Short mmCIF file of C-alpha atoms and ligand atoms in Angstrom, two decimals:
data_model
loop_
_atom_site.label_atom_id
_atom_site.label_comp_id
_atom_site.label_asym_id
_atom_site.label_seq_id
_atom_site.Cartn_x
_atom_site.Cartn_y
_atom_site.Cartn_z
CA MET L 4 20.68 135.69 110.04
CA PRO L 5 24.44 135.56 110.61
CA PHE L 6 25.96 137.73 113.29
CA PRO L 7 28.44 140.37 112.10
CA MET L 8 31.63 138.43 112.83
CA GLN L 9 30.23 135.36 111.09
CA ARG L 10 29.42 137.41 108.03
CA LEU L 11 33.08 138.45 107.97
CA ARG L 12 34.15 134.83 108.15
CA ARG L 13 31.87 133.55 105.45
CA THR L 14 32.63 135.68 102.42
CA ARG L 15 34.82 134.45 99.58
CA SER L 16 37.60 136.74 100.69
CA SER L 17 37.31 135.44 104.24
CA ARG L 18 41.07 134.94 104.63
CA ALA L 19 41.80 138.57 103.87
CA LEU L 20 38.85 139.74 105.95
CA ARG L 21 39.93 137.67 108.93
CA SER L 22 43.32 139.24 108.66
CA LEU L 23 41.81 142.72 108.32
CA VAL L 24 39.87 142.39 111.58
CA ARG L 25 42.55 140.49 113.52
CA GLU L 26 43.20 142.19 116.84
CA THR L 27 46.52 140.68 117.81
CA ARG L 28 49.47 140.09 115.56
CA LEU L 29 52.78 138.61 116.59
CA SER L 30 55.89 140.08 115.08
CA PRO L 31 59.52 138.94 115.45
CA SER L 32 60.26 142.37 116.90
CA ASP L 33 58.01 141.59 119.91
CA PHE L 34 60.59 139.11 121.12
CA VAL L 35 63.59 138.98 123.38
CA TYR L 36 65.50 135.71 123.22
CA PRO L 37 67.21 134.35 126.36
CA ILE L 38 70.73 132.96 125.94
CA PHE L 39 72.83 131.06 128.49
CA VAL L 40 76.46 132.04 128.15
CA THR L 41 79.18 129.84 129.54
CA VAL L 42 82.95 129.87 129.80
CA GLY L 43 85.29 127.97 127.50
CA GLU L 44 85.99 127.80 123.80
CA ASP L 45 83.54 126.44 121.32
CA VAL L 46 81.10 125.04 123.90
CA ARG L 47 77.54 124.05 122.97
CA ASN L 48 76.10 122.03 125.87
CA PRO L 49 72.54 120.92 125.27
CA VAL L 50 70.10 121.57 128.13
CA SER L 51 68.32 118.24 128.39
CA SER L 52 65.03 119.60 129.71
CA MET L 53 64.93 122.32 127.02
CA PRO L 54 65.37 120.71 123.60
CA GLY L 55 66.91 123.21 121.20
CA ILE L 56 68.49 125.30 123.99
CA PHE L 57 72.21 125.18 124.78
CA GLN L 58 74.73 126.66 127.15
CA LEU L 59 76.89 128.55 124.68
CA SER L 60 80.44 129.84 124.86
CA ILE L 61 80.86 133.43 123.77
CA ASN L 62 81.65 132.67 120.12
CA HIS L 63 78.44 130.62 119.80
CA ALA L 64 76.44 133.20 121.76
CA VAL L 65 77.54 135.82 119.24
CA ALA L 66 76.55 133.52 116.35
CA GLU L 67 73.18 132.75 117.95
CA THR L 68 72.54 136.46 118.48
CA ARG L 69 73.43 137.11 114.84
CA ARG L 70 70.87 134.49 113.80
CA ALA L 71 68.26 136.15 116.03
CA GLN L 72 69.07 139.56 114.56
CA GLU L 73 68.71 138.26 111.01
CA LEU L 74 65.28 136.92 111.96
CA GLY L 75 64.16 140.34 113.14
CA ILE L 76 64.20 139.57 116.88
CA SER L 77 64.70 142.74 118.91
CA GLY L 78 67.11 141.58 121.53
CA VAL L 79 68.75 138.89 123.61
CA LEU L 80 68.63 138.40 127.37
CA LEU L 81 71.92 137.10 128.73
CA PHE L 82 72.26 134.70 131.65
CA GLY L 83 75.72 133.70 132.87
CA VAL L 84 76.95 130.23 133.73
CA PRO L 85 80.27 131.03 135.42
CA GLU L 86 83.16 128.67 136.02
CA GLU L 87 83.28 129.31 139.74
CA LYS L 88 80.72 130.22 142.34
CA ASP L 89 81.23 131.59 145.84
CA GLU L 90 79.26 133.04 148.74
CA ALA L 91 79.62 136.61 147.54
CA ALA L 92 78.58 135.94 143.93
CA SER L 93 81.82 137.62 142.78
CA GLY L 94 81.30 136.45 139.21
CA ALA L 95 78.16 138.56 138.93
CA TYR L 96 79.95 141.92 139.17
CA ASP L 97 83.39 140.96 137.88
CA PRO L 98 84.20 143.38 135.04
CA GLU L 99 85.63 140.33 133.26
CA GLY L 100 82.67 138.12 134.23
CA ILE L 101 81.02 135.90 131.69
CA VAL L 102 78.01 138.16 131.01
CA GLN L 103 80.21 141.26 130.84
CA LEU L 104 82.53 139.57 128.32
CA ALA L 105 79.62 138.25 126.25
CA THR L 106 77.94 141.66 126.26
CA ARG L 107 81.09 143.30 124.94
CA ALA L 108 81.52 140.66 122.25
CA ILE L 109 77.90 140.91 121.07
CA LYS L 110 77.79 144.70 121.11
CA ASP L 111 81.09 144.86 119.21
CA ALA L 112 79.72 142.55 116.53
CA MET L 113 76.15 143.94 116.46
CA PRO L 114 75.85 147.47 117.86
CA GLU L 115 72.19 147.64 116.82
CA MET L 116 71.08 144.52 118.67
CA ILE L 117 69.53 145.10 122.11
CA VAL L 118 71.45 143.31 124.81
CA VAL L 119 69.50 142.86 128.04
CA THR L 120 71.46 141.46 130.98
CA ASP L 121 70.04 139.44 133.84
CA VAL L 122 70.82 141.05 137.17
CA CYS L 123 70.73 138.28 139.75
CA LEU L 124 73.11 136.52 142.09
CA CYS L 125 71.78 132.96 142.02
CA GLU L 126 73.90 131.81 139.09
CA TYR L 127 77.05 133.02 140.87
CA MET L 128 76.27 131.95 144.44
CA SER L 129 77.61 128.59 145.64
CA HIS L 130 74.25 128.02 147.39
CA GLY L 131 72.14 129.12 144.41
CA HIS L 132 70.04 131.74 146.19
CA CYS L 133 69.33 135.12 144.64
CA GLY L 134 70.71 137.02 147.63
CA VAL L 135 73.35 136.83 150.33
CA VAL L 136 72.59 134.10 152.86
CA GLU L 137 73.22 134.57 156.57
CA LYS L 138 75.37 131.80 157.98
CA GLY L 139 73.58 129.68 160.53
CA THR L 140 70.03 130.94 160.03
CA GLY L 141 70.04 130.48 156.24
CA GLU L 142 68.09 133.71 155.97
CA ILE L 143 68.38 135.89 152.86
CA LEU L 144 69.93 139.24 153.76
CA ASN L 145 68.01 141.73 151.68
CA ASP L 146 69.95 144.97 152.13
CA ILE L 147 73.44 143.53 151.74
CA SER L 148 72.26 141.82 148.56
CA LEU L 149 71.19 145.19 147.14
CA GLU L 150 74.77 146.46 147.06
CA LEU L 151 75.92 143.44 145.09
CA LEU L 152 72.99 143.68 142.69
CA ALA L 153 73.66 147.36 142.08
CA ARG L 154 77.34 146.63 141.39
CA THR L 155 76.30 143.85 139.01
CA ALA L 156 74.01 146.16 137.04
CA ALA L 157 76.64 148.91 136.81
CA SER L 158 79.32 146.48 135.61
CA GLN L 159 76.94 145.21 132.92
CA ALA L 160 76.09 148.74 131.80
CA GLU L 161 79.82 149.46 131.71
CA ALA L 162 80.23 146.44 129.42
CA GLY L 163 77.62 147.89 127.07
CA ALA L 164 74.30 146.39 128.17
CA ASP L 165 71.38 148.34 126.67
CA VAL L 166 68.91 147.31 129.38
CA VAL L 167 69.47 145.70 132.79
CA ALA L 168 66.88 143.25 134.08
CA PRO L 169 66.85 142.51 137.82
CA SER L 170 65.22 139.10 138.41
CA ASP L 171 66.18 138.62 142.05
CA MET L 172 63.05 140.06 143.73
CA MET L 173 64.91 141.62 146.66
CA ASP L 174 63.02 144.57 148.14
CA GLY L 175 64.31 147.92 146.99
CA ARG L 176 66.57 146.63 144.26
CA VAL L 177 65.22 148.86 141.51
CA ALA L 178 65.99 151.99 143.56
CA ALA L 179 69.43 150.66 144.50
CA ILE L 180 70.26 149.82 140.89
CA ARG L 181 68.90 153.14 139.59
CA SER L 182 71.00 155.14 141.98
CA GLU L 183 74.17 153.15 141.25
CA LEU L 184 73.62 153.43 137.48
CA ASP L 185 73.09 157.18 137.82
CA ASN L 186 76.20 157.60 139.97
CA GLU L 187 78.29 155.66 137.50
CA GLY L 188 77.17 157.72 134.53
CA PHE L 189 74.51 155.39 133.14
CA GLN L 190 71.50 157.68 133.57
CA ASN L 191 70.18 156.49 130.21
CA THR L 192 70.31 152.76 130.89
CA PRO L 193 66.75 151.51 131.38
CA ILE L 194 65.71 148.95 133.98
CA MET L 195 63.38 146.14 132.99
CA ALA L 196 62.16 144.99 136.39
CA TYR L 197 60.79 141.53 137.03
CA ALA L 198 58.11 143.30 139.03
CA ALA L 199 55.74 140.38 139.54
CA LYS L 200 57.85 137.26 139.72
CA TYR L 201 56.10 134.26 141.18
CA ALA L 202 57.67 131.41 143.15
CA SER L 203 56.95 129.05 140.28
CA ALA L 204 57.64 125.38 139.65
CA PHE L 205 57.83 126.32 135.96
CA TYR L 206 61.43 127.51 136.49
CA GLY L 207 62.68 123.94 136.87
CA PRO L 208 64.38 123.56 133.46
CA PHE L 209 66.00 127.01 133.77
CA ARG L 210 67.75 125.91 136.93
CA GLU L 211 69.33 123.08 134.96
CA ALA L 212 70.31 125.50 132.17
CA ALA L 213 71.72 128.13 134.55
CA GLU L 214 72.94 125.63 137.14
CA SER L 215 71.22 127.75 139.76
CA ALA L 216 68.97 125.43 141.77
CA PRO L 217 69.09 126.46 145.45
CA ALA L 218 71.15 124.00 147.49
CA PHE L 219 68.75 124.32 150.42
CA GLY L 220 65.31 125.83 151.00
CA ASP L 221 63.39 127.50 148.20
CA ARG L 222 62.76 130.98 146.83
CA ARG L 223 59.43 131.56 148.55
CA SER L 224 60.80 134.13 150.96
CA TYR L 225 61.51 136.49 148.05
CA GLN L 226 59.30 135.38 145.15
CA MET L 227 55.52 135.82 145.09
CA ASP L 228 52.78 133.42 146.10
CA PRO L 229 51.04 132.15 142.92
CA ALA L 230 47.71 132.69 144.66
CA ASN L 231 48.09 136.48 144.74
CA ALA L 232 47.21 138.96 142.02
CA ARG L 233 46.68 142.22 143.91
CA GLU L 234 50.11 141.79 145.43
CA ALA L 235 51.48 141.86 141.89
CA LEU L 236 49.93 145.28 141.36
CA LEU L 237 51.56 146.47 144.55
CA GLU L 238 54.96 145.15 143.46
CA VAL L 239 54.53 146.84 140.09
CA GLU L 240 53.61 150.12 141.75
CA LEU L 241 56.66 149.99 144.01
CA ASP L 242 59.02 149.14 141.15
CA ILE L 243 57.66 152.03 139.11
CA GLU L 244 58.12 154.41 142.05
CA GLU L 245 61.68 153.16 142.40
CA GLY L 246 62.41 153.88 138.75
CA ALA L 247 61.53 150.85 136.61
CA ASP L 248 61.25 151.64 132.89
CA ILE L 249 59.64 148.34 131.86
CA VAL L 250 57.72 146.04 134.20
CA MET L 251 57.61 142.31 133.78
CA VAL L 252 55.27 139.51 134.76
CA LYS L 253 56.73 136.03 135.05
CA PRO L 254 55.81 133.24 134.25
CA ALA L 255 53.35 134.08 131.48
CA LEU L 256 50.76 131.41 130.71
CA PRO L 257 49.56 130.64 134.25
CA TYR L 258 49.44 134.41 134.99
CA LEU L 259 47.60 135.95 132.03
CA ASP L 260 45.10 137.57 134.40
CA VAL L 261 47.97 139.24 136.25
CA LEU L 262 49.49 140.37 132.97
CA HIS L 263 46.19 141.88 131.93
CA ARG L 264 45.76 143.70 135.24
CA VAL L 265 49.30 145.03 135.17
CA LYS L 266 48.72 146.32 131.63
CA GLU L 267 45.58 148.14 132.79
CA ALA L 268 47.39 149.57 135.80
CA THR L 269 50.35 151.18 134.03
CA ASN L 270 51.22 153.03 130.88
CA LEU L 271 54.79 151.77 130.97
CA PRO L 272 55.77 148.99 128.57
CA VAL L 273 54.85 145.58 129.96
CA ALA L 274 56.95 142.47 129.37
CA ALA L 275 55.97 138.85 129.89
CA TYR L 276 58.47 136.06 130.42
CA SER L 277 57.28 132.78 128.99
CA VAL L 278 59.56 130.64 131.12
CA SER L 279 61.54 127.46 130.71
CA GLY L 280 58.77 125.16 131.99
CA GLU L 281 56.28 126.60 129.51
CA TYR L 282 58.77 125.89 126.74
CA ALA L 283 59.60 122.40 128.03
CA MET L 284 55.92 121.37 128.28
CA ILE L 285 55.23 122.20 124.67
CA LYS L 286 58.49 120.66 123.43
CA ALA L 287 57.84 117.42 125.32
CA ALA L 288 54.28 117.08 124.07
CA ALA L 289 55.36 117.89 120.52
CA GLN L 290 58.17 115.32 120.63
CA ASN L 291 55.57 112.74 121.59
CA GLY L 292 53.38 113.76 118.69
CA TRP L 293 50.68 114.85 121.16
CA LEU L 294 50.49 118.49 120.08
CA ASP L 295 51.02 120.39 116.86
CA GLU L 296 54.05 122.39 118.02
CA ARG L 297 53.86 125.28 115.62
CA ALA L 298 50.13 125.84 116.11
CA VAL L 299 50.37 125.57 119.89
CA VAL L 300 53.37 127.88 120.20
CA LEU L 301 51.75 130.55 118.04
CA GLU L 302 48.47 130.24 119.96
CA ALA L 303 50.18 130.46 123.35
CA LEU L 304 52.31 133.46 122.40
CA THR L 305 49.39 135.23 120.73
CA GLY L 306 47.47 134.74 123.99
CA ILE L 307 50.32 136.32 125.93
CA LYS L 308 50.34 139.32 123.62
CA ARG L 309 46.54 139.59 123.68
CA ALA L 310 46.61 139.61 127.48
CA GLY L 311 48.82 142.71 127.41
CA ALA L 312 52.46 141.92 126.71
CA ASP L 313 54.31 144.57 124.70
CA ILE L 314 57.49 142.52 124.96
CA ILE L 315 57.67 138.72 125.08
CA VAL L 316 60.70 136.92 126.43
CA SER L 317 60.63 133.43 124.95
CA TYR L 318 62.91 130.54 124.13
CA HIS L 319 60.71 129.92 121.07
CA ALA L 320 61.70 133.31 119.62
CA PRO L 321 63.87 132.12 116.68
CA GLU L 322 61.47 129.43 115.51
CA VAL L 323 58.51 131.79 115.83
CA ALA L 324 60.34 134.47 113.89
CA ARG L 325 60.99 131.93 111.15
CA TRP L 326 57.34 130.85 111.04
CA LEU L 327 56.20 134.46 110.89
CA SER L 328 58.46 135.38 107.99
C1 PBG A 422 66.99 133.89 138.40
C2 PBG A 422 66.01 133.62 137.35
C3 PBG A 422 65.17 132.50 137.20
C4 PBG A 422 64.56 132.62 135.96
C5 PBG A 422 65.00 133.81 135.41
N1 PBG A 422 65.88 134.43 136.28
C6 PBG A 422 65.00 131.31 138.04
C7 PBG A 422 64.57 131.39 139.41
O1 PBG A 422 64.09 132.40 139.92
O2 PBG A 422 64.74 130.35 140.05
C8 PBG A 422 63.63 131.63 135.35
C9 PBG A 422 63.48 131.69 133.87
C10 PBG A 422 62.90 130.49 133.26
O3 PBG A 422 62.41 129.56 133.92
O4 PBG A 422 62.94 130.44 132.03
N2 PBG A 422 66.59 134.61 139.46
#
């Protein structure tokens, strides 16, 4: 005697029945698409470890965002690749910085499209760390970094960002950003906090794309140990207390258990960032003919949604949106 689910699979209308009882459904609107914006005119630099991804000058970033909008993708997440870097990350909070300019251009062209801006210093620091580094000791100075992060977020909100997304993992940054946003008149700008961000080797290709590999040391003094899950819940709790509106887990695939636990622990929207290394792995295998790219991407992203993601940040977003339509 067949079990109930088998009975559903075996009727003549099994396709429709399978669809009727399907628990998880991807939609283009689940997605936020990361874009690397760079200076210059008409630039489209391929990122070698991320086939299909480019550093784009503002005109191309606007065009790429338009394409994403037409596919039904909810928003873009902007990362800046500035011309110059220094030890104060000045480019991060420059009102005429690359992300600020790109945000203005995209919002002017597409007021309805959600623009999320990355709040971090690593892309703008000559040493590539996410915070201010103390000379001599090489230590990351948490509290001084908070001021710069808060200024960065406010300048992005000023430029029209709909959501700011701190990815630096400094302690107390959500509170610092919230208070600066409130003081500057951006009480309604939500914060999507990278609450549980692991010190992951899966960020490798991103550091090529954003030109943000640390020149010395690593990020383990501020990002989380991949071995810890309860710590993620603690980080999430603290970020919520400090004023996070959306909490994020990053990377996604190696941390589906964490994603699931975070989803159970909060009623706030939960985002998952399927990072550059997850993208690169699938692309590389597909290019070798070792995996069926479309099937694998849809399976991986469905798994991320099933585990609890309300929002998925993914470099696959445009191709997925096309497959889904
Ligand atoms: C910067 C930042 C990183 C990513 C997003 N924001 C890299 C890092 O922490 O080194 C990684 C995203 C990806 O790999 O796709 N703080």
